[in-house]
Amino acid sequence: GQQLNQSPQSMFIQEGEDVSMNCTSSSIFNTWLWYKQEPGEGPVLLIALYKAGELTSNGRLTAQFGITRKDSFLNISASIPSDVGIYFCAGQGRSQGNLIFGKGTKLSVKP
Amino acid sequence: NAGVTQTPKFQVLKTGQSMTLQCAQDMNHEYMSWYRQDPGMGLRLIHYSVGAGITDQGEVPNGYNVSRSTTEDFPLRLLSAAPSQTSVYFCASSYSIGVGNTIYFGEGSWLTVV
């Protein structure tokens, strides 16, 4: 079945640094989504991407839908302590609406 | 705005016991689904439903049953709990299954099977 490879698995950064994480797949997706999950909570949608090449921002977050439809990245600029959490990418294929999730990137920010 | 509501938040079961995780949404969403989340595994789809009376299996359906008698509710049943079912369970819903529909998640149910 379809699988997503998300990297890095974890990141430890200093407050103010920029962060970049990405997801790749061997399959084509029609939609890429990026979620953030904080401890004890469900995933919350950050950014949704619907077209190949699309670059979308949400505050300090920027995500892009890869031109091949097989990858996506998420950047966080000028990180702050409240950025701490696990970030998940998720892809939605053409033939079905169910989401395939990456295994997550755990972000830790040192003040 | 209640959104997606899951109960219970925490549950401890003995091996072999049965229980039902409840999920309700008040957004008139057609599509509902259940995921389990295990350390290092991301979220994996258990079962999903594209409307009342219709259910289908996801990636890891074994040991779980679902039903969808109403648009609002999508309970997940464990008929005979096993330690391997210790996990965090998330219910999710969206307006439809089509591409581009935002999927909303509940806050999760932490289940421990001893």
CSV table of C-alpha atoms in Angstrom, one decimal:
chain,number,residue,atom,x,y,z
A,1,GLY,CA,0.0,0.0,0.0
A,2,GLN,CA,0.9,3.7,-0.1
A,3,GLN,CA,3.5,4.8,2.5
A,4,LEU,CA,4.9,8.1,3.5
A,5,ASN,CA,8.5,8.6,4.6
A,6,GLN,CA,8.7,11.6,6.9
A,7,SER,CA,12.0,13.1,8.1
A,8,PRO,CA,13.6,13.9,10.3
A,9,GLN,CA,12.2,11.8,13.0
A,10,SER,CA,13.0,14.4,15.7
A,11,MET,CA,14.6,17.8,16.0
A,12,PHE,CA,16.1,19.7,18.8
A,13,ILE,CA,16.5,23.4,18.0
A,14,GLN,CA,17.2,26.7,19.7
A,15,GLU,CA,14.4,29.3,19.9
A,16,GLY,CA,14.6,31.6,16.8
A,17,GLU,CA,16.0,29.0,14.5
A,18,ASP,CA,14.2,28.0,11.3
A,19,VAL,CA,12.9,24.4,10.9
A,20,SER,CA,12.4,22.3,7.8
A,21,MET,CA,10.8,18.8,7.5
A,22,ASN,CA,9.6,16.8,4.6
A,23,CYS,CA,7.7,13.9,3.4
A,24,THR,CA,8.2,11.7,0.4
A,25,SER,CA,6.2,8.9,-1.2
A,26,SER,CA,6.6,6.4,-3.9
A,27,SER,CA,3.0,7.1,-4.9
A,28,ILE,CA,1.3,10.2,-6.3
A,29,PHE,CA,-1.0,12.1,-4.0
A,30,ASN,CA,-3.6,14.7,-4.9
A,31,THR,CA,-3.6,16.5,-1.6
A,32,TRP,CA,-0.9,17.0,1.0
A,33,LEU,CA,-1.8,18.0,4.6
A,34,TRP,CA,0.3,19.0,7.5
A,35,TYR,CA,-0.9,18.5,11.1
A,36,LYS,CA,0.5,19.4,14.5
A,37,GLN,CA,-0.2,17.3,17.5
A,38,GLU,CA,0.4,18.5,21.1
A,39,PRO,CA,0.6,16.1,24.1
A,40,GLY,CA,-2.8,14.8,25.0
A,41,GLU,CA,-4.6,16.3,22.0
A,42,GLY,CA,-5.7,15.2,18.6
A,43,PRO,CA,-3.9,16.4,15.4
A,44,VAL,CA,-4.8,19.9,14.3
A,45,LEU,CA,-4.6,20.9,10.6
A,46,LEU,CA,-2.0,23.5,9.9
A,47,ILE,CA,-1.8,23.7,6.1
A,48,ALA,CA,-3.6,22.0,3.2
A,49,LEU,CA,-2.1,21.8,-0.3
A,50,TYR,CA,-4.2,20.8,-3.3
A,51,LYS,CA,-2.1,21.5,-6.5
A,52,ALA,CA,1.3,20.4,-7.5
A,53,GLY,CA,3.8,23.2,-7.0
A,54,GLU,CA,1.5,25.1,-4.6
A,55,LEU,CA,3.3,27.1,-2.0
A,56,THR,CA,1.1,28.1,1.0
A,57,SER,CA,1.8,30.0,4.1
A,58,ASN,CA,0.1,30.2,7.5
A,59,GLY,CA,1.9,32.7,9.7
A,60,ARG,CA,5.4,31.5,10.3
A,61,LEU,CA,4.6,28.2,8.5
A,62,THR,CA,5.2,27.6,4.8
A,63,ALA,CA,4.5,24.3,3.0
A,64,GLN,CA,4.9,23.3,-0.6
A,65,PHE,CA,3.3,20.5,-2.7
A,66,GLY,CA,6.1,19.0,-4.7
A,67,ILE,CA,5.9,19.3,-8.5
A,68,THR,CA,6.1,15.5,-8.9
A,69,ARG,CA,3.2,15.0,-6.5
A,70,LYS,CA,5.3,12.6,-4.5
A,71,ASP,CA,6.7,15.0,-1.8
A,72,SER,CA,6.0,18.0,0.4
A,73,PHE,CA,7.9,20.1,2.9
A,74,LEU,CA,7.0,22.2,5.8
A,75,ASN,CA,9.1,25.1,7.0
A,76,ILE,CA,8.7,26.9,10.3
A,77,SER,CA,10.5,30.3,10.6
A,78,ALA,CA,11.8,31.9,13.8
A,79,SER,CA,10.7,29.0,16.0
A,80,ILE,CA,9.2,29.7,19.4
A,81,PRO,CA,8.7,27.4,22.4
A,82,SER,CA,5.0,26.9,21.6
A,83,ASP,CA,6.0,25.3,18.3
A,84,VAL,CA,6.9,22.2,20.3
A,85,GLY,CA,4.9,19.1,19.3
A,86,ILE,CA,4.8,16.4,16.7
A,87,TYR,CA,4.2,17.4,13.1
A,88,PHE,CA,2.6,14.9,10.7
A,89,CYS,CA,2.3,15.0,7.0
A,90,ALA,CA,-0.6,13.2,5.4
A,91,GLY,CA,-1.4,12.4,1.8
A,92,GLN,CA,-4.7,11.8,0.1
A,93,GLY,CA,-4.8,9.8,-3.0
A,94,ARG,CA,-6.8,10.0,-6.2
A,95,SER,CA,-8.8,6.8,-5.8
A,96,GLN,CA,-9.7,7.2,-2.2
A,97,GLY,CA,-10.3,9.9,0.3
A,98,ASN,CA,-8.6,8.3,3.3
A,99,LEU,CA,-5.4,9.9,4.6
A,100,ILE,CA,-2.1,8.2,4.7
A,101,PHE,CA,0.1,9.6,7.5
A,102,GLY,CA,3.8,9.9,7.9
A,103,LYS,CA,5.3,8.8,11.2
A,104,GLY,CA,5.8,12.3,12.5
A,105,THR,CA,8.6,14.7,13.3
A,106,LYS,CA,8.9,15.5,17.0
A,107,LEU,CA,10.1,19.1,17.5
A,108,SER,CA,11.7,20.4,20.6
A,109,VAL,CA,12.5,24.0,21.1
A,110,LYS,CA,15.0,25.2,23.7
A,111,PRO,CA,14.3,28.7,25.0
B,1,ASN,CA,-19.0,24.2,18.7
B,2,ALA,CA,-18.5,20.6,19.9
B,3,GLY,CA,-16.9,19.3,16.7
B,4,VAL,CA,-15.7,15.7,17.1
B,5,THR,CA,-16.3,14.3,20.5
B,6,GLN,CA,-14.8,11.1,21.8
B,7,THR,CA,-15.5,9.2,25.0
B,8,PRO,CA,-14.0,7.9,27.2
B,9,LYS,CA,-10.8,9.9,27.3
B,10,PHE,CA,-9.0,7.2,29.3
B,11,GLN,CA,-9.8,3.5,29.8
B,12,VAL,CA,-8.1,0.5,31.3
B,13,LEU,CA,-9.3,-3.0,30.2
B,14,LYS,CA,-8.4,-6.5,31.1
B,15,THR,CA,-7.5,-8.9,28.3
B,16,GLY,CA,-10.7,-10.4,26.9
B,17,GLN,CA,-13.0,-7.6,28.0
B,18,SER,CA,-15.1,-5.8,25.5
B,19,MET,CA,-15.8,-2.1,25.2
B,20,THR,CA,-17.0,0.6,22.9
B,21,LEU,CA,-15.3,3.9,22.1
B,22,GLN,CA,-17.9,6.5,21.3
B,23,CYS,CA,-17.5,9.1,18.6
B,24,ALA,CA,-20.0,11.8,17.7
B,25,GLN,CA,-19.8,14.8,15.4
B,26,ASP,CA,-22.3,17.7,15.1
B,27,MET,CA,-21.1,19.1,11.8
B,28,ASN,CA,-23.3,16.9,9.6
B,29,HIS,CA,-20.3,15.2,8.1
B,30,GLU,CA,-20.8,12.2,5.9
B,31,TYR,CA,-17.3,10.8,6.3
B,32,MET,CA,-16.1,9.4,9.7
B,33,SER,CA,-13.1,7.2,10.5
B,34,TRP,CA,-11.1,5.7,13.4
B,35,TYR,CA,-7.3,5.8,13.6
B,36,ARG,CA,-5.0,4.3,16.2
B,37,GLN,CA,-1.7,6.0,17.0
B,38,ASP,CA,1.3,4.0,18.4
B,39,PRO,CA,4.7,5.3,19.2
B,40,GLY,CA,6.8,5.7,16.0
B,41,MET,CA,4.0,4.5,13.8
B,42,GLY,CA,2.0,7.6,13.0
B,43,LEU,CA,-1.7,7.2,12.6
B,44,ARG,CA,-3.1,4.1,11.0
B,45,LEU,CA,-6.7,3.8,9.7
B,46,ILE,CA,-8.8,1.1,11.4
B,47,HIS,CA,-12.3,1.6,9.8
B,48,TYR,CA,-14.1,4.3,8.0
B,49,SER,CA,-17.6,5.2,6.9
B,50,VAL,CA,-18.7,7.3,4.0
B,51,GLY,CA,-22.3,7.6,5.3
B,52,ALA,CA,-25.0,6.2,7.5
B,53,GLY,CA,-25.3,2.4,6.9
B,54,ILE,CA,-21.9,2.1,5.1
B,55,THR,CA,-18.6,1.0,6.7
B,56,ASP,CA,-15.4,-0.3,5.3
B,57,GLN,CA,-12.0,-1.6,6.6
B,58,GLY,CA,-8.9,0.5,6.7
B,59,GLU,CA,-5.3,-0.6,7.2
B,60,VAL,CA,-5.6,-2.3,10.6
B,61,PRO,CA,-9.2,-3.5,11.0
B,62,ASN,CA,-8.6,-6.8,12.9
B,63,GLY,CA,-10.1,-7.0,16.4
B,64,TYR,CA,-12.4,-4.0,15.8
B,65,ASN,CA,-16.0,-3.6,14.7
B,66,VAL,CA,-17.9,-0.5,13.7
B,67,SER,CA,-21.4,0.5,12.8
B,68,ARG,CA,-22.9,3.7,11.4
B,69,SER,CA,-26.6,3.8,12.2
B,70,THR,CA,-26.8,7.6,12.2
B,71,THR,CA,-24.8,10.4,10.5
B,72,GLU,CA,-23.7,11.7,13.9
B,73,ASP,CA,-22.3,8.6,15.6
B,74,PHE,CA,-19.5,6.1,14.7
B,75,PRO,CA,-18.7,3.8,17.6
B,76,LEU,CA,-15.7,1.5,17.6
B,77,ARG,CA,-16.1,-1.8,19.4
B,78,LEU,CA,-13.4,-4.1,20.8
B,79,LEU,CA,-15.1,-7.5,21.2
B,80,SER,CA,-12.2,-9.2,23.1
B,81,ALA,CA,-9.5,-6.7,24.1
B,82,ALA,CA,-5.8,-7.8,23.6
B,83,PRO,CA,-2.7,-6.0,25.0
B,84,SER,CA,-1.7,-5.3,21.3
B,85,GLN,CA,-4.7,-2.9,21.2
B,86,THR,CA,-3.2,-0.7,23.8
B,87,SER,CA,-3.0,2.6,21.9
B,88,VAL,CA,-4.4,6.0,21.5
B,89,TYR,CA,-7.5,6.1,19.3
B,90,PHE,CA,-8.6,9.1,17.3
B,91,CYS,CA,-12.0,9.6,15.6
B,92,ALA,CA,-12.1,11.9,12.6
B,93,SER,CA,-14.7,13.3,10.3
B,94,SER,CA,-15.1,15.4,7.2
B,95,TYR,CA,-17.9,16.7,5.0
B,96,SER,CA,-17.2,14.0,2.4
B,97,ILE,CA,-14.5,11.5,1.5
B,98,GLY,CA,-13.5,13.6,-1.6
B,99,VAL,CA,-10.1,15.1,-2.0
B,100,GLY,CA,-9.9,18.6,-0.6
B,101,ASN,CA,-12.3,18.0,2.4
B,102,THR,CA,-10.7,19.0,5.7
B,103,ILE,CA,-10.6,16.1,8.2
B,104,TYR,CA,-11.2,17.1,11.8
B,105,PHE,CA,-9.9,14.9,14.7
B,106,GLY,CA,-11.3,14.3,18.1
B,107,GLU,CA,-9.1,14.7,21.2
B,108,GLY,CA,-8.3,11.0,21.5
B,109,SER,CA,-9.0,8.1,23.7
B,110,TRP,CA,-6.2,6.5,25.6
B,111,LEU,CA,-6.8,2.7,26.0
B,112,THR,CA,-4.6,0.4,28.0
B,113,VAL,CA,-5.2,-3.4,27.9
B,114,VAL,CA,-3.6,-5.3,30.7
